[in-house]
Amino acid sequence: MRHPPNTPGEWLLLLGICAGLVFSIFAFLFFLLIVGPWIVDRFGSHGPQDEHEQRLFQESAEFRSRWQHVQLWQVPYAELACEASRCGQIISILEKRRTGPMARPANDELINQISWYRTTMTTIQQAMAYVTAHGGEPQLPPHGTGLNYPQ
């Protein structure tokens, strides 16, 4: 059986071993807290969704470029409905990113994107209501506004 440390050197060695053990535990926990969420975010459930997310953003950008010089009330209702649905899905994706494990406390870029897509979705829904109210055919702009995209 080993006797307890008697000399200052033995106490110093025991203290060093304990300090090293405590440091190792804290370093491991720090690593898990910092790198763990990144690993979960990178290799977790986002894999299959990445293509879907990219396609949503791409199709939304294509919609905006295709109809950028046209008043929204002139766009076919089916395309407006598809874009409104895409905007809703994109808002959900951005909200998850804003509140996910890798989210920064004040991510202004995400907040601005969410706000922009919400405004866009509201504008598109107004255009859809206008088109529906007028038989689905392009008419004169409502109240002279034209319902353009928000700037």
Coordinates of C-alpha atoms in Angstrom, one line a residue, residues 71-73 141-148:
Q71 CA -45.7 44.9 -61.4
L72 CA -46.5 42.0 -59.1
W73 CA -50.3 42.3 -59.9
P141 CA -52.7 48.7 -60.5
P142 CA -54.6 49.0 -57.2
H143 CA -54.8 52.6 -56.0
G144 CA -51.9 53.4 -58.3
T145 CA -49.4 51.5 -56.2
G146 CA -48.3 48.8 -58.6
L147 CA -47.4 46.5 -55.7
N148 CA -43.7 46.4 -56.5

